Each structure stands twice: as structure tokens, then as C-alpha cells.
mmCIF file of C-alpha atoms in Angstrom:
data_model
loop_
_atom_site.group_PDB
_atom_site.id
_atom_site.type_symbol
_atom_site.label_atom_id
_atom_site.label_comp_id
_atom_site.label_asym_id
_atom_site.label_seq_id
_atom_site.Cartn_x
_atom_site.Cartn_y
_atom_site.Cartn_z
ATOM 1 C CA MET A 1 -1.778 -6.451 -4.706
ATOM 2 C CA ARG A 2 -5.140 -6.032 -3.098
ATOM 3 C CA GLY A 3 -6.816 -9.319 -3.401
ATOM 4 C CA GLU A 4 -10.177 -10.630 -4.223
ATOM 5 C CA ASP A 5 -12.212 -8.027 -2.191
ATOM 6 C CA THR A 6 -11.178 -5.202 -4.352
ATOM 7 C CA PRO A 7 -12.513 -3.401 -7.578
ATOM 8 C CA GLN A 8 -9.540 -4.959 -9.337
ATOM 9 C CA GLY A 9 -9.489 -8.280 -7.854
ATOM 10 C CA ARG A 10 -13.257 -9.309 -8.060
ATOM 11 C CA SER A 11 -13.687 -12.329 -10.704
ATOM 12 C CA SER A 12 -16.508 -13.758 -12.663
ATOM 13 C CA SER A 13 -17.154 -16.407 -15.307
ATOM 14 C CA PRO A 14 -15.769 -15.620 -18.742
ATOM 15 C CA VAL A 15 -19.243 -15.210 -20.087
ATOM 16 C CA VAL A 16 -20.343 -13.105 -17.441
ATOM 17 C CA GLY A 17 -17.146 -11.242 -17.608
ATOM 18 C CA GLY A 18 -17.596 -10.667 -21.238
ATOM 19 C CA LEU A 19 -20.889 -9.317 -20.973
ATOM 20 C CA GLN A 20 -20.178 -6.909 -18.178
ATOM 21 C CA LEU A 21 -17.098 -5.700 -20.174
ATOM 22 C CA ALA A 22 -19.361 -5.158 -23.108
ATOM 23 C CA MET A 23 -22.033 -3.479 -21.183
ATOM 24 C CA GLY A 24 -19.488 -1.325 -19.235
ATOM 25 C CA ASN A 25 -18.156 -0.174 -22.577
ATOM 26 C CA THR A 26 -21.604 0.653 -23.979
ATOM 27 C CA ILE A 27 -22.558 2.531 -20.699
ATOM 28 C CA ARG A 28 -19.363 4.576 -20.724
ATOM 29 C CA ALA A 29 -19.667 5.349 -24.381
ATOM 30 C CA PHE A 30 -23.312 6.617 -23.767
ATOM 31 C CA VAL A 31 -22.555 8.815 -20.544
ATOM 32 C CA ALA A 32 -19.625 10.289 -22.362
ATOM 33 C CA PHE A 33 -22.101 12.374 -24.177
ATOM 34 C CA ILE A 34 -24.364 13.490 -21.227
ATOM 35 C CA PRO A 35 -23.745 15.831 -18.211
ATOM 36 C CA ALA A 36 -22.551 14.356 -15.006
ATOM 37 C CA ASP A 37 -25.538 14.729 -13.109
ATOM 38 C CA ARG A 38 -27.685 12.878 -15.779
ATOM 39 C CA CYS A 39 -25.091 10.100 -15.880
ATOM 40 C CA GLN A 40 -25.548 9.904 -12.069
ATOM 41 C CA ASN A 41 -29.298 9.630 -12.539
ATOM 42 C CA TYR A 42 -28.656 6.871 -15.138
ATOM 43 C CA VAL A 43 -26.635 4.856 -12.587
ATOM 44 C CA ALA A 44 -29.248 5.219 -9.886
ATOM 45 C CA ARG A 45 -31.833 4.004 -11.980
ATOM 46 C CA ASP A 46 -30.133 0.692 -12.245
ATOM 47 C CA LEU A 47 -30.031 0.425 -8.469
ATOM 48 C CA ARG A 48 -33.642 0.192 -7.431
ATOM 49 C CA GLU A 49 -33.512 -3.202 -5.761
ATOM 50 C CA MET A 50 -30.967 -4.745 -3.172
ATOM 51 C CA PRO A 51 -28.337 -6.880 -5.060
ATOM 52 C CA LEU A 52 -28.521 -10.508 -4.316
ATOM 53 C CA ASP A 53 -24.797 -10.493 -3.425
ATOM 54 C CA ARG A 54 -25.166 -7.635 -1.270
ATOM 55 C CA MET A 55 -22.730 -5.744 -3.064
ATOM 56 C CA VAL A 56 -22.961 -2.365 -5.072
ATOM 57 C CA ASP A 57 -20.140 -1.285 -7.162
ATOM 58 C CA LEU A 58 -20.537 2.438 -8.759
ATOM 59 C CA SER A 59 -16.600 2.558 -9.525
ATOM 60 C CA GLY A 60 -15.911 4.777 -12.304
ATOM 61 C CA ASN A 61 -19.103 6.412 -13.141
ATOM 62 C CA ARG A 62 -17.938 10.154 -12.576
ATOM 63 C CA LEU A 63 -20.196 10.474 -9.623
ATOM 64 C CA CYS A 64 -20.005 13.963 -7.990
ATOM 65 C CA ARG A 65 -22.786 13.066 -5.471
ATOM 66 C CA PHE A 66 -23.718 9.769 -3.810
ATOM 67 C CA PRO A 67 -26.971 8.430 -4.752
ATOM 68 C CA VAL A 68 -28.870 8.445 -1.432
ATOM 69 C CA HIS A 69 -31.283 5.957 -2.231
ATOM 70 C CA VAL A 70 -28.636 3.168 -2.072
ATOM 71 C CA CYS A 71 -28.667 3.791 1.699
ATOM 72 C CA SER A 72 -32.173 2.140 1.840
ATOM 73 C CA PHE A 73 -30.225 -1.373 1.112
ATOM 74 C CA GLN A 74 -29.518 -1.686 4.822
ATOM 75 C CA GLU A 75 -28.152 -5.535 4.500
ATOM 76 C CA LEU A 76 -25.471 -4.174 2.010
ATOM 77 C CA VAL A 77 -21.926 -5.819 2.986
ATOM 78 C CA LYS A 78 -19.660 -4.363 0.068
ATOM 79 C CA LEU A 79 -19.917 -0.684 -1.367
ATOM 80 C CA TYR A 80 -17.331 0.256 -4.047
ATOM 81 C CA LEU A 81 -17.122 3.870 -5.037
ATOM 82 C CA SER A 82 -13.743 4.053 -6.467
ATOM 83 C CA ASP A 83 -12.656 6.118 -9.283
ATOM 84 C CA ASN A 84 -15.337 8.862 -9.094
ATOM 85 C CA ARG A 85 -15.596 12.623 -8.173
ATOM 86 C CA LEU A 86 -16.915 12.474 -4.726
ATOM 87 C CA ASN A 87 -15.689 14.763 -1.820
ATOM 88 C CA SER A 88 -18.477 14.133 0.505
ATOM 89 C CA LEU A 89 -20.954 11.497 1.682
ATOM 90 C CA PRO A 90 -24.431 11.961 2.876
ATOM 91 C CA PRO A 91 -25.364 11.265 6.594
ATOM 92 C CA GLU A 92 -27.833 8.643 5.404
ATOM 93 C CA LEU A 93 -24.745 6.205 4.899
ATOM 94 C CA GLY A 94 -24.886 5.618 8.407
ATOM 95 C CA GLN A 95 -27.755 3.447 7.917
ATOM 96 C CA LEU A 96 -25.392 0.860 6.294
ATOM 97 C CA GLN A 97 -24.355 -0.891 9.524
ATOM 98 C CA ASN A 98 -23.789 -4.244 7.864
ATOM 99 C CA LEU A 99 -21.219 -2.770 5.653
ATOM 100 C CA GLN A 100 -17.738 -4.598 5.874
ATOM 101 C CA ILE A 101 -15.990 -3.107 2.766
ATOM 102 C CA LEU A 102 -15.949 0.448 1.650
ATOM 103 C CA ALA A 103 -13.832 1.492 -1.299
ATOM 104 C CA LEU A 104 -13.289 5.347 -1.461
ATOM 105 C CA ASP A 105 -10.162 5.372 -3.443
ATOM 106 C CA PHE A 106 -9.410 7.638 -6.562
ATOM 107 C CA ASN A 107 -11.769 10.288 -5.484
ATOM 108 C CA ASN A 108 -11.520 14.086 -4.133
ATOM 109 C CA PHE A 109 -11.778 13.744 -0.465
ATOM 110 C CA LYS A 110 -9.891 16.234 1.641
ATOM 111 C CA ALA A 111 -11.140 14.881 4.674
ATOM 112 C CA LEU A 112 -12.832 11.512 5.713
ATOM 113 C CA PRO A 113 -16.559 11.870 6.020
ATOM 114 C CA GLN A 114 -17.419 11.614 9.624
ATOM 115 C CA VAL A 115 -20.275 9.292 8.716
ATOM 116 C CA VAL A 116 -17.623 6.592 7.573
ATOM 117 C CA CYS A 117 -16.657 6.152 11.589
ATOM 118 C CA THR A 118 -20.132 4.986 12.374
ATOM 119 C CA LEU A 119 -19.958 1.995 10.168
ATOM 120 C CA LYS A 120 -18.580 -0.212 13.029
ATOM 121 C CA GLN A 121 -18.563 -3.406 10.858
ATOM 122 C CA LEU A 122 -16.170 -2.106 8.633
ATOM 123 C CA CYS A 123 -13.139 -4.725 7.963
ATOM 124 C CA ILE A 124 -11.677 -3.117 4.897
ATOM 125 C CA LEU A 125 -11.443 0.585 4.095
ATOM 126 C CA TYR A 126 -9.834 2.036 0.961
ATOM 127 C CA LEU A 127 -8.977 5.554 1.098
ATOM 128 C CA GLY A 128 -6.014 5.685 -1.397
ATOM 129 C CA ASN A 129 -5.602 8.449 -4.014
ATOM 130 C CA ASN A 130 -7.327 11.281 -2.332
ATOM 131 C CA LYS A 131 -6.148 14.440 -0.918
ATOM 132 C CA LEU A 132 -6.260 13.588 2.929
ATOM 133 C CA CYS A 133 -4.003 15.434 5.132
ATOM 134 C CA ASP A 134 -5.073 13.669 8.313
ATOM 135 C CA LEU A 135 -7.685 11.199 9.628
ATOM 136 C CA PRO A 136 -10.323 12.104 12.439
ATOM 137 C CA ARG A 137 -10.063 10.947 15.839
ATOM 138 C CA GLU A 138 -13.382 9.149 15.334
ATOM 139 C CA LEU A 139 -11.620 6.473 13.177
ATOM 140 C CA SER A 140 -10.826 4.662 16.274
ATOM 141 C CA LEU A 141 -14.436 3.633 16.579
ATOM 142 C CA LEU A 142 -13.737 1.216 13.829
ATOM 143 C CA GLN A 143 -12.409 -1.503 15.973
ATOM 144 C CA ASN A 144 -13.239 -4.266 13.653
ATOM 145 C CA LEU A 145 -10.894 -2.693 10.823
ATOM 146 C CA ARG A 146 -8.518 -5.326 9.403
ATOM 147 C CA THR A 147 -7.032 -3.503 6.359
ATOM 148 C CA LEU A 148 -6.580 0.186 5.922
ATOM 149 C CA TRP A 149 -5.246 1.580 2.571
ATOM 150 C CA VAL A 150 -4.321 5.477 2.881
ATOM 151 C CA GLU A 151 -1.697 5.344 -0.060
ATOM 152 C CA ALA A 152 -0.982 8.262 -2.283
ATOM 153 C CA ASN A 153 -2.462 10.982 -0.040
ATOM 154 C CA TYR A 154 -1.004 14.215 1.738
ATOM 155 C CA LEU A 155 -0.003 12.557 4.767
ATOM 156 C CA THR A 156 3.117 14.205 6.451
ATOM 157 C CA LYS A 157 2.916 11.862 9.570
ATOM 158 C CA LEU A 158 1.106 8.780 10.230
ATOM 159 C CA PRO A 159 -2.011 10.013 12.218
ATOM 160 C CA GLU A 160 -1.851 8.516 15.788
ATOM 161 C CA VAL A 161 -5.414 7.215 15.626
ATOM 162 C CA VAL A 162 -4.258 4.446 13.212
ATOM 163 C CA CYS A 163 -2.424 3.175 16.296
ATOM 164 C CA GLU A 164 -5.695 2.559 18.109
ATOM 165 C CA LEU A 165 -7.083 0.103 15.591
ATOM 166 C CA SER A 166 -6.303 -3.076 17.569
ATOM 167 C CA LEU A 167 -7.093 -5.406 15.022
ATOM 168 C CA LEU A 168 -5.336 -4.074 12.056
ATOM 169 C CA LYS A 169 -3.350 -6.617 10.260
ATOM 170 C CA THR A 170 -2.426 -4.731 6.938
ATOM 171 C CA LEU A 171 -1.530 -1.013 6.574
ATOM 172 C CA HIS A 172 -0.800 0.688 3.238
ATOM 173 C CA ALA A 173 0.821 4.165 3.697
ATOM 174 C CA GLY A 174 2.922 4.542 0.581
ATOM 175 C CA SER A 175 3.436 7.378 -1.644
ATOM 176 C CA ASN A 176 2.707 10.089 0.959
ATOM 177 C CA ALA A 177 5.401 12.351 2.821
ATOM 178 C CA LEU A 178 5.986 10.298 5.915
ATOM 179 C CA ARG A 179 9.462 11.068 7.509
ATOM 180 C CA LEU A 180 8.831 8.990 10.602
ATOM 181 C CA LEU A 181 6.270 6.429 12.380
ATOM 182 C CA PRO A 182 4.837 7.154 15.928
ATOM 183 C CA GLY A 183 6.141 4.684 18.588
ATOM 184 C CA GLN A 184 2.609 3.965 19.586
ATOM 185 C CA LEU A 185 2.431 1.870 16.349
ATOM 186 C CA GLN A 186 3.833 -1.044 18.415
ATOM 187 C CA ARG A 187 0.454 -1.321 20.160
ATOM 188 C CA LEU A 188 -0.877 -2.852 17.127
ATOM 189 C CA ARG A 189 0.096 -6.595 17.695
ATOM 190 C CA GLU A 190 -1.989 -8.109 15.042
ATOM 191 C CA LEU A 191 -0.215 -6.061 12.331
ATOM 192 C CA ARG A 192 1.283 -8.193 9.870
ATOM 193 C CA THR A 193 1.984 -6.296 6.813
ATOM 194 C CA ILE A 194 3.162 -2.570 6.575
ATOM 195 C CA TRP A 195 3.827 -0.753 3.120
ATOM 196 C CA LEU A 196 5.821 2.381 3.386
ATOM 197 C CA SER A 197 7.146 2.777 -0.152
ATOM 198 C CA GLY A 198 7.346 6.152 -1.974
ATOM 199 C CA ASN A 199 7.993 8.098 1.260
ATOM 200 C CA LEU A 200 10.618 10.637 2.704
ATOM 201 C CA LEU A 201 12.066 8.240 5.344
ATOM 202 C CA THR A 202 15.591 8.888 5.986
ATOM 203 C CA ASP A 203 16.176 6.392 8.562
ATOM 204 C CA PHE A 204 14.623 2.976 9.145
ATOM 205 C CA PRO A 205 11.609 3.524 11.464
ATOM 206 C CA PRO A 206 12.957 2.346 14.772
ATOM 207 C CA VAL A 207 9.451 1.369 16.010
ATOM 208 C CA LEU A 208 9.295 -1.539 13.506
ATOM 209 C CA LEU A 209 12.383 -3.153 15.323
ATOM 210 C CA HIS A 210 9.936 -3.580 18.312
ATOM 211 C CA MET A 211 7.375 -5.385 16.299
ATOM 212 C CA PRO A 212 8.436 -9.032 16.078
ATOM 213 C CA PHE A 213 5.108 -9.974 14.781
ATOM 214 C CA LEU A 214 5.466 -8.263 11.300
ATOM 215 C CA GLU A 215 5.631 -10.558 8.268
ATOM 216 C CA VAL A 216 6.160 -7.939 5.300
ATOM 217 C CA ILE A 217 7.920 -4.683 5.564
ATOM 218 C CA ASP A 218 8.046 -2.648 2.608
ATOM 219 C CA VAL A 219 10.335 0.728 2.528
ATOM 220 C CA ASP A 220 11.010 0.610 -1.102
ATOM 221 C CA ARG A 221 11.697 4.178 -2.673
ATOM 222 C CA ASN A 222 12.688 6.081 0.398
ATOM 223 C CA SER A 223 15.750 7.851 1.415
ATOM 224 C CA ILE A 224 17.393 5.270 3.871
ATOM 225 C CA ARG A 225 21.046 5.297 4.006
ATOM 226 C CA TYR A 226 21.547 2.636 6.727
ATOM 227 C CA PHE A 227 19.642 -0.525 7.743
ATOM 228 C CA PRO A 228 19.872 -1.877 11.218
ATOM 229 C CA SER A 229 19.742 -5.713 11.766
ATOM 230 C CA LEU A 230 16.242 -7.218 11.313
ATOM 231 C CA ALA A 231 17.400 -10.508 12.264
ATOM 232 C CA HIS A 232 15.464 -10.730 15.746
ATOM 233 C CA LEU A 233 12.141 -10.057 14.076
ATOM 234 C CA SER A 234 11.001 -13.816 14.398
ATOM 235 C CA SER A 235 7.954 -13.658 12.068
ATOM 236 C CA LEU A 236 9.336 -11.639 9.180
ATOM 237 C CA LYS A 237 9.101 -13.380 5.803
ATOM 238 C CA LEU A 238 9.661 -10.349 3.309
ATOM 239 C CA VAL A 239 11.550 -7.145 3.589
ATOM 240 C CA ILE A 240 11.530 -4.931 0.456
ATOM 241 C CA TYR A 241 14.194 -2.027 0.687
ATOM 242 C CA ASP A 242 14.954 -1.502 -2.961
ATOM 243 C CA HIS A 243 15.665 2.088 -4.292
ATOM 244 C CA ASN A 244 17.302 3.507 -1.307
ATOM 245 C CA PRO A 245 20.739 4.916 -1.251
ATOM 246 C CA CYS A 246 21.680 2.460 1.508
ATOM 247 C CA ARG A 247 25.380 1.394 2.312
ATOM 248 C CA ASN A 248 24.116 -1.996 3.605
ATOM 249 C CA ALA A 249 21.615 -4.569 3.228
ATOM 250 C CA PRO A 250 19.409 -5.268 6.186
ATOM 251 C CA LYS A 251 20.499 -8.450 7.866
ATOM 252 C CA VAL A 252 17.726 -10.893 8.433
ATOM 253 C CA ALA A 253 17.048 -14.407 9.696
ATOM 254 C CA LYS A 254 17.663 -17.512 7.520
ATOM 255 C CA GLY A 255 14.889 -17.958 5.080
ATOM 256 C CA VAL A 256 13.603 -14.590 5.202
ATOM 257 C CA ARG A 257 13.316 -12.958 1.597
ATOM 258 C CA ARG A 258 15.230 -9.688 0.650
ATOM 259 C CA VAL A 259 14.323 -7.538 -2.278
ATOM 260 C CA GLY A 260 17.134 -4.792 -2.727
ATOM 261 C CA ARG A 261 20.709 -4.350 -3.350
ATOM 262 C CA TRP A 262 22.996 -7.246 -2.081
ATOM 263 C CA ALA A 263 19.742 -9.364 -1.496
ATOM 264 C CA GLU A 264 21.477 -12.635 -2.620
ATOM 265 C CA GLU A 265 22.629 -15.160 -0.127
ATOM 266 C CA THR A 266 26.017 -13.715 -0.087
ATOM 267 C CA PRO A 267 26.361 -10.670 2.357
ATOM 268 C CA GLU A 268 26.899 -7.064 0.759
ATOM 269 C CA PRO A 269 30.664 -6.305 0.490
ATOM 270 C CA ASP A 270 32.690 -4.955 3.329
ATOM 271 C CA PRO A 271 34.539 -2.096 1.840
ATOM 272 C CA ARG A 272 37.918 -3.387 3.499
ATOM 273 C CA LYS A 273 37.337 -6.784 2.447
ATOM 274 C CA ALA A 274 36.346 -5.717 -1.063
ATOM 275 C CA ARG A 275 39.662 -3.603 -1.400
ATOM 276 C CA ARG A 276 41.684 -6.722 -0.048
ATOM 277 C CA TYR A 277 39.940 -9.008 -2.515
ATOM 278 C CA ALA A 278 40.740 -6.533 -5.381
ATOM 279 C CA LEU A 279 44.403 -6.476 -4.465
ATOM 280 C CA ALA A 280 44.658 -10.128 -4.370
ATOM 281 C CA ARG A 281 43.024 -10.601 -7.661
ATOM 282 C CA GLU A 282 45.541 -7.971 -9.366
ATOM 283 C CA GLU A 283 48.358 -10.070 -7.734
ATOM 284 C CA SER A 284 46.857 -13.274 -9.191
ATOM 285 C CA GLN A 285 46.508 -11.804 -12.547
ATOM 286 C CA GLU A 286 50.268 -10.558 -12.577
ATOM 287 C CA ALA A 287 51.238 -13.868 -11.603
ATOM 288 C CA GLN A 288 49.510 -15.702 -14.502
ATOM 289 C CA LEU A 289 51.140 -13.259 -16.896
ATOM 290 C CA PRO A 290 53.144 -14.987 -19.411
ATOM 291 C CA ALA A 291 57.055 -14.603 -18.818
ATOM 292 C CA LEU A 292 58.657 -11.897 -20.801
ATOM 293 C CA PRO A 293 61.753 -12.851 -22.737
ATOM 294 C CA PRO A 294 65.184 -11.635 -20.965
ATOM 295 C CA PRO A 295 66.051 -8.038 -22.315
ATOM 296 C CA LEU A 296 68.664 -8.053 -25.248
ATOM 297 C CA LEU A 297 71.928 -7.324 -24.136
ATOM 298 C CA PRO A 298 73.796 -4.799 -26.246
ATOM 299 C CA THR A 299 76.467 -6.289 -28.522
ATOM 300 C CA ASN A 300 80.017 -4.801 -29.121
ATOM 301 C CA SER A 301 80.364 -4.474 -32.979
#
């Protein structure tokens, strides 16, 4: 669900794509038989010149250290480091002041390197599938950030610094251990999409009820037992609430799509109405039973 500016979503022509796939498989087969540090040198040898598209993709190369010479490409706009073994970044990364997209997902970061917070042109930051327990206060310096992915980390609460990213439009914080959301989240008046699936929410986050500008709310796979009405959220287009032990479906305005129990056009059953309906159905079935023949009267012999 990331879109075209992701490692999975980038596209190319069939010919180029086929060549890239073949080369990628060849390289992976080759590096499988050499140590990780030599693999890193091999990758670095391919990056001696600034790419014409101002993008560098080092995803899936088993990197334990970031090749510092990449920082000399100061016009770089997109840098993908997904699916490696990184747990730190060099201070030289701060030279990439034109960087707009940075992918650090699927690595071993226990803390976000401070140098990332100096990249003030960043619009999209992928931090998913790491070991982050918090985010630094300096993240608030990234005032151009529109999309933040922090899914599948070790967050037990949403860092309040996220509430200071005033232009944030999309927040992915699924698969953590969140139990609630900070009230300051409603400051993010540009926020349109929030993904919270796979957390520990037992109540629908009250702050979301005060965010009428939200278009997509995903609280799938939590422990929410009751949903308040969302009909007043005038911008809402989609709410995903499946896999919750809920007793009701969230009420929504006309035209809003719901994904979960009782999501059809007909409302969820009211227990009292359901009982009356069941009784009426039983009575109707009894009325339709064929008439039994009259009992035989005993005869005197």
C-alpha cells in the first residue's frame, strides 16, 4: 500500500525490469559466497557516479555499514536502504540536504540516528520493521514531512513529537504495542490517513473523534469492544475495524465504506430486535406447518 515512491512500488519497462531482475539474481548469487564486508565493497564499486535519476537503491544488500562516499552525491533526492543490517548512519549523511525520500525500513535500528533529523527536505520517511522504542525530539525539525512509517517497531505509545509534524498527511503506526493516542494528535490538521492495525487498543481513540478531516481510519486487529458513532466525521471515506471483539459497528455517514462485522448497508442487529425477530419467525414457521389429522377416538368393541 505504499505507492510508487517505495522500493516495492517503483516501476520500469519490461525489458529494463527483466534485466534488473536477472542482474539482481546474479549479484545475489555471487555475494552469497563472500563475506558481508566484501559484499559492501562490491555494492560501493557500482556507485562511483551520481545517478542520472538522483536515486540510489541499496535495498537488500546485507549492508552493515553505510557506504560513506554516497554522501558526496549532494543532489540525491531518493535513498533506499531497506532490508539491510544497519543500526547506525554516518554524520556525513547530513550532506544530502536535497533528500526527499529516505527508506530505512527492515533494518536493526534501536534509535533513529540524529543525522536523519537534519535532512529538512524529507517528505517521506520509512522506519518500519526496526527496533525503535521512541523517536527523538529533533524529529520535529522535519517540517516538510508528509508521510511517516513507523509500523512493526516496539512503540508502546505514539511519540508526542509526531504531533509536531504539521504537514503530515499519512501516518502508519500499525503492529506496535499502542494502547492509546495522545490528544495533541488533533493538531495535525493535514492528516488524512492513519493506520493503527495490530496494536493493543481496547477503546476507539477519542482524539480521532475530533479530527473531521480524516479520510481513512484503520483500527483492524485491536481489542476494541465498542465503537462510538463516526457519522460526524465529514471527510471520512473508509474505516477498517475488522478483527476486533466489538459488539457493534461504527455508525458512519452515507457513502462511507466500512470493513468489518455488520459492514453491509443494513445496520448491525440490535439484541432485542433480533430476539423479537427470532420469535416472530418461529411463530410464522409454526403457522405454516401442515394441519395434523384429528386424534383417533377410542372405539368400543
